[in-house]
Amino acid sequence: MAQKKKDDTNYKVIAENRRARYDYAIEDDIECGIVLQGSEVKSLRTGGSNIADSYAAVEDGELYLTNAYIAPYKQAITWGHLERRKRKLLVSRREIARLWKATQRDGMTLVPLVMYFNHKGLVKVKIGVAKGKKAHDKRASDAKRDWGRQKQRLLRRGE
């Protein structure tokens, strides 16, 4: 008999930007690697991070994640890291060109959606190519979501 394969034992969500889907209309997303220091990885394993106020940008032909918070690792006080430093994101040249074009020409922005450990135990960041929503777009999204909830309630009751 063949052994059952374990389901992604290393996969773990570190930080999620829930507000991004409310404030932005996500057109496309891309998975990126991220360049981290050792103390940052250890801090992420303990779960101290926040990407809610961060953004990504193409600068000098490289993609950077700016203003992402990674808590300091207490055991690495001497050789620790800066909490909100710019971190390089790893994507192909073709993807960087596509993202730069989207931000410059189409008026889009790059928003981090989720930071996680993949099944190999590597830190990955999912970046969304997004367009900002106006107030009336947000109201329409709220109305659509509320109608979906109400519809589910009615179907459950059988009315």
PDB file of C-alpha atoms in Angstrom:
ATOM      1  CA  MET A   1       0.000   0.000   0.000  1.00  0.00           C
ATOM      2  CA  ALA A   2       1.154   3.496  -0.758  1.00  0.00           C
ATOM      3  CA  GLN A   3       1.555   5.979   2.062  1.00  0.00           C
ATOM      4  CA  LYS A   4      -0.741   8.982   2.187  1.00  0.00           C
ATOM      5  CA  LYS A   5       0.992  12.232   1.373  1.00  0.00           C
ATOM      6  CA  LYS A   6       0.777  14.890   4.087  1.00  0.00           C
ATOM      7  CA  ASP A   7      -1.091  18.029   3.095  1.00  0.00           C
ATOM      8  CA  ASP A   8       1.304  20.999   3.130  1.00  0.00           C
ATOM      9  CA  THR A   9       2.599  20.621   6.684  1.00  0.00           C
ATOM     10  CA  ASN A  10       4.823  23.704   6.309  1.00  0.00           C
ATOM     11  CA  TYR A  11       2.154  25.998   4.789  1.00  0.00           C
ATOM     12  CA  LYS A  12       1.281  28.781   7.228  1.00  0.00           C
ATOM     13  CA  VAL A  13      -0.211  32.243   6.702  1.00  0.00           C
ATOM     14  CA  ILE A  14       1.960  34.839   8.444  1.00  0.00           C
ATOM     15  CA  ALA A  15       0.064  38.065   7.694  1.00  0.00           C
ATOM     16  CA  GLU A  16      -2.971  38.927   5.603  1.00  0.00           C
ATOM     17  CA  ASN A  17      -4.138  42.289   4.280  1.00  0.00           C
ATOM     18  CA  ARG A  18      -7.918  41.918   4.557  1.00  0.00           C
ATOM     19  CA  ARG A  19      -8.538  45.594   3.959  1.00  0.00           C
ATOM     20  CA  ALA A  20      -6.975  45.406   0.469  1.00  0.00           C
ATOM     21  CA  ARG A  21      -9.968  43.658  -1.105  1.00  0.00           C
ATOM     22  CA  TYR A  22     -12.286  46.294   0.373  1.00  0.00           C
ATOM     23  CA  ASP A  23     -10.245  49.327  -0.714  1.00  0.00           C
ATOM     24  CA  TYR A  24      -9.040  48.006  -4.089  1.00  0.00           C
ATOM     25  CA  ALA A  25     -10.400  46.089  -7.057  1.00  0.00           C
ATOM     26  CA  ILE A  26      -7.804  43.335  -7.527  1.00  0.00           C
ATOM     27  CA  GLU A  27      -7.177  42.727 -11.236  1.00  0.00           C
ATOM     28  CA  ASP A  28      -4.348  40.185 -11.037  1.00  0.00           C
ATOM     29  CA  ASP A  29      -1.994  38.689  -8.470  1.00  0.00           C
ATOM     30  CA  ILE A  30       1.519  37.303  -8.473  1.00  0.00           C
ATOM     31  CA  GLU A  31       3.536  35.228  -6.013  1.00  0.00           C
ATOM     32  CA  CYS A  32       6.938  36.703  -5.109  1.00  0.00           C
ATOM     33  CA  GLY A  33       9.880  35.560  -3.064  1.00  0.00           C
ATOM     34  CA  ILE A  34      11.302  37.993  -0.535  1.00  0.00           C
ATOM     35  CA  VAL A  35      14.873  38.709   0.601  1.00  0.00           C
ATOM     36  CA  LEU A  36      15.034  38.496   4.414  1.00  0.00           C
ATOM     37  CA  GLN A  37      17.666  38.450   7.127  1.00  0.00           C
ATOM     38  CA  GLY A  38      17.904  35.518   9.532  1.00  0.00           C
ATOM     39  CA  SER A  39      16.375  37.381  12.472  1.00  0.00           C
ATOM     40  CA  GLU A  40      13.414  38.379  10.270  1.00  0.00           C
ATOM     41  CA  VAL A  41      12.669  34.754   9.356  1.00  0.00           C
ATOM     42  CA  LYS A  42      12.854  33.703  13.016  1.00  0.00           C
ATOM     43  CA  SER A  43      10.515  36.540  13.960  1.00  0.00           C
ATOM     44  CA  LEU A  44       8.062  35.509  11.230  1.00  0.00           C
ATOM     45  CA  ARG A  45       8.078  31.941  12.569  1.00  0.00           C
ATOM     46  CA  THR A  46       6.848  33.329  15.902  1.00  0.00           C
ATOM     47  CA  GLY A  47       4.153  35.304  14.058  1.00  0.00           C
ATOM     48  CA  GLY A  48       5.066  38.965  14.510  1.00  0.00           C
ATOM     49  CA  SER A  49       4.288  40.841  11.292  1.00  0.00           C
ATOM     50  CA  ASN A  50       1.833  43.215   9.629  1.00  0.00           C
ATOM     51  CA  ILE A  51       1.435  44.094   5.940  1.00  0.00           C
ATOM     52  CA  ALA A  52      -1.731  46.209   6.210  1.00  0.00           C
ATOM     53  CA  ASP A  53       0.028  49.566   5.688  1.00  0.00           C
ATOM     54  CA  SER A  54       2.578  48.370   3.159  1.00  0.00           C
ATOM     55  CA  TYR A  55       2.843  48.630  -0.619  1.00  0.00           C
ATOM     56  CA  ALA A  56       5.094  47.401  -3.404  1.00  0.00           C
ATOM     57  CA  ALA A  57       6.829  49.536  -6.013  1.00  0.00           C
ATOM     58  CA  VAL A  58       9.228  49.126  -8.918  1.00  0.00           C
ATOM     59  CA  GLU A  59      12.385  51.198  -8.338  1.00  0.00           C
ATOM     60  CA  ASP A  60      15.477  51.068 -10.569  1.00  0.00           C
ATOM     61  CA  GLY A  61      14.332  47.875 -12.278  1.00  0.00           C
ATOM     62  CA  GLU A  62      13.771  46.051  -8.950  1.00  0.00           C
ATOM     63  CA  LEU A  63      10.572  45.320  -7.021  1.00  0.00           C
ATOM     64  CA  TYR A  64      10.515  46.378  -3.349  1.00  0.00           C
ATOM     65  CA  LEU A  65       8.066  45.904  -0.492  1.00  0.00           C
ATOM     66  CA  THR A  66       7.926  49.095   1.548  1.00  0.00           C
ATOM     67  CA  ASN A  67       6.639  49.706   5.090  1.00  0.00           C
ATOM     68  CA  ALA A  68       5.967  46.046   5.963  1.00  0.00           C
ATOM     69  CA  TYR A  69       6.372  45.485   9.703  1.00  0.00           C
ATOM     70  CA  ILE A  70       8.333  42.506  11.007  1.00  0.00           C
ATOM     71  CA  ALA A  71       8.703  42.517  14.789  1.00  0.00           C
ATOM     72  CA  PRO A  72      12.223  42.446  16.223  1.00  0.00           C
ATOM     73  CA  TYR A  73      13.463  39.031  17.301  1.00  0.00           C
ATOM     74  CA  LYS A  74      14.318  39.226  21.010  1.00  0.00           C
ATOM     75  CA  GLN A  75      17.170  36.698  20.885  1.00  0.00           C
ATOM     76  CA  ALA A  76      18.911  38.683  18.099  1.00  0.00           C
ATOM     77  CA  ILE A  77      19.187  42.035  19.868  1.00  0.00           C
ATOM     78  CA  THR A  78      22.811  42.628  18.867  1.00  0.00           C
ATOM     79  CA  TRP A  79      22.458  41.784  15.154  1.00  0.00           C
ATOM     80  CA  GLY A  80      18.756  42.397  14.711  1.00  0.00           C
ATOM     81  CA  HIS A  81      16.929  44.057  11.843  1.00  0.00           C
ATOM     82  CA  LEU A  82      15.036  47.288  11.177  1.00  0.00           C
ATOM     83  CA  GLU A  83      11.299  46.686  11.552  1.00  0.00           C
ATOM     84  CA  ARG A  84      10.085  48.704   8.540  1.00  0.00           C
ATOM     85  CA  ARG A  85      12.973  48.555   6.077  1.00  0.00           C
ATOM     86  CA  LYS A  86      12.512  48.157   2.296  1.00  0.00           C
ATOM     87  CA  ARG A  87      12.684  44.487   1.334  1.00  0.00           C
ATOM     88  CA  LYS A  88      13.496  43.270  -2.161  1.00  0.00           C
ATOM     89  CA  LEU A  89      10.908  41.025  -3.832  1.00  0.00           C
ATOM     90  CA  LEU A  90      12.084  38.295  -6.177  1.00  0.00           C
ATOM     91  CA  VAL A  91      10.292  38.083  -9.529  1.00  0.00           C
ATOM     92  CA  SER A  92      11.418  37.650 -13.129  1.00  0.00           C
ATOM     93  CA  ARG A  93      12.468  40.582 -15.316  1.00  0.00           C
ATOM     94  CA  ARG A  94       9.440  40.023 -17.534  1.00  0.00           C
ATOM     95  CA  GLU A  95       7.092  40.274 -14.529  1.00  0.00           C
ATOM     96  CA  ILE A  96       8.842  43.417 -13.274  1.00  0.00           C
ATOM     97  CA  ALA A  97       8.358  45.028 -16.703  1.00  0.00           C
ATOM     98  CA  ARG A  98       4.681  44.032 -16.721  1.00  0.00           C
ATOM     99  CA  LEU A  99       4.133  45.403 -13.199  1.00  0.00           C
ATOM    100  CA  TRP A 100       5.962  48.635 -14.014  1.00  0.00           C
ATOM    101  CA  LYS A 101       3.793  49.098 -17.105  1.00  0.00           C
ATOM    102  CA  ALA A 102       0.640  48.497 -15.086  1.00  0.00           C
ATOM    103  CA  THR A 103       1.584  51.042 -12.431  1.00  0.00           C
ATOM    104  CA  GLN A 104       2.871  53.731 -14.809  1.00  0.00           C
ATOM    105  CA  ARG A 105       0.510  53.509 -17.748  1.00  0.00           C
ATOM    106  CA  ASP A 106      -2.699  51.992 -16.412  1.00  0.00           C
ATOM    107  CA  GLY A 107      -2.850  53.810 -13.058  1.00  0.00           C
ATOM    108  CA  MET A 108      -2.751  50.629 -10.995  1.00  0.00           C
ATOM    109  CA  THR A 109      -1.044  50.074  -7.656  1.00  0.00           C
ATOM    110  CA  LEU A 110       0.741  47.062  -6.170  1.00  0.00           C
ATOM    111  CA  VAL A 111      -0.798  45.889  -2.896  1.00  0.00           C
ATOM    112  CA  PRO A 112       0.495  42.977  -0.782  1.00  0.00           C
ATOM    113  CA  LEU A 113      -2.386  40.579  -0.119  1.00  0.00           C
ATOM    114  CA  VAL A 114      -0.851  37.825   1.994  1.00  0.00           C
ATOM    115  CA  MET A 115       2.541  36.773   3.380  1.00  0.00           C
ATOM    116  CA  TYR A 116       2.990  33.065   4.043  1.00  0.00           C
ATOM    117  CA  PHE A 117       5.346  30.110   4.344  1.00  0.00           C
ATOM    118  CA  ASN A 118       4.885  27.827   1.321  1.00  0.00           C
ATOM    119  CA  HIS A 119       4.998  24.019   1.455  1.00  0.00           C
ATOM    120  CA  LYS A 120       8.827  24.107   1.257  1.00  0.00           C
ATOM    121  CA  GLY A 121       9.025  26.461   4.254  1.00  0.00           C
ATOM    122  CA  LEU A 122      10.042  29.531   2.205  1.00  0.00           C
ATOM    123  CA  VAL A 123       8.500  32.955   2.825  1.00  0.00           C
ATOM    124  CA  LYS A 124       6.365  34.156  -0.087  1.00  0.00           C
ATOM    125  CA  VAL A 125       4.336  37.334  -0.630  1.00  0.00           C
ATOM    126  CA  LYS A 126       1.292  37.487  -2.892  1.00  0.00           C
ATOM    127  CA  ILE A 127       1.120  40.909  -4.577  1.00  0.00           C
ATOM    128  CA  GLY A 128      -2.095  42.145  -6.164  1.00  0.00           C
ATOM    129  CA  VAL A 129      -2.227  44.490  -9.140  1.00  0.00           C
ATOM    130  CA  ALA A 130      -5.123  46.688  -8.069  1.00  0.00           C
ATOM    131  CA  LYS A 131      -7.116  49.783  -8.913  1.00  0.00           C
ATOM    132  CA  GLY A 132      -8.446  51.937  -6.067  1.00  0.00           C
ATOM    133  CA  LYS A 133     -12.188  51.863  -5.446  1.00  0.00           C
ATOM    134  CA  LYS A 134     -14.243  55.028  -5.140  1.00  0.00           C
ATOM    135  CA  ALA A 135     -16.822  55.478  -2.356  1.00  0.00           C
ATOM    136  CA  HIS A 136     -19.740  54.484  -4.608  1.00  0.00           C
ATOM    137  CA  ASP A 137     -17.878  51.314  -5.680  1.00  0.00           C
ATOM    138  CA  LYS A 138     -17.430  50.357  -2.018  1.00  0.00           C
ATOM    139  CA  ARG A 139     -21.136  50.911  -1.355  1.00  0.00           C
ATOM    140  CA  ALA A 140     -22.031  48.720  -4.316  1.00  0.00           C
ATOM    141  CA  SER A 141     -19.703  45.977  -3.042  1.00  0.00           C
ATOM    142  CA  ASP A 142     -21.305  46.200   0.414  1.00  0.00           C
ATOM    143  CA  ALA A 143     -24.806  45.980  -1.063  1.00  0.00           C
ATOM    144  CA  LYS A 144     -23.836  42.972  -3.198  1.00  0.00           C
ATOM    145  CA  ARG A 145     -22.274  41.184  -0.201  1.00  0.00           C
ATOM    146  CA  ASP A 146     -25.330  41.943   2.008  1.00  0.00           C
ATOM    147  CA  TRP A 147     -27.684  40.646  -0.676  1.00  0.00           C
ATOM    148  CA  GLY A 148     -25.642  37.441  -0.941  1.00  0.00           C
ATOM    149  CA  ARG A 149     -25.927  36.901   2.821  1.00  0.00           C
ATOM    150  CA  GLN A 150     -29.652  37.603   2.805  1.00  0.00           C
ATOM    151  CA  LYS A 151     -30.155  35.241  -0.139  1.00  0.00           C
ATOM    152  CA  GLN A 152     -28.314  32.463   1.725  1.00  0.00           C
ATOM    153  CA  ARG A 153     -30.512  32.997   4.794  1.00  0.00           C
ATOM    154  CA  LEU A 154     -33.665  32.765   2.680  1.00  0.00           C
ATOM    155  CA  LEU A 155     -32.469  29.592   0.960  1.00  0.00           C
ATOM    156  CA  ARG A 156     -31.637  27.981   4.293  1.00  0.00           C
ATOM    157  CA  ARG A 157     -35.092  28.701   5.705  1.00  0.00           C
ATOM    158  CA  GLY A 158     -36.750  27.460   2.538  1.00  0.00           C
ATOM    159  CA  GLU A 159     -38.877  30.566   1.932  1.00  0.00           C
TER     160      GLU A 159
END
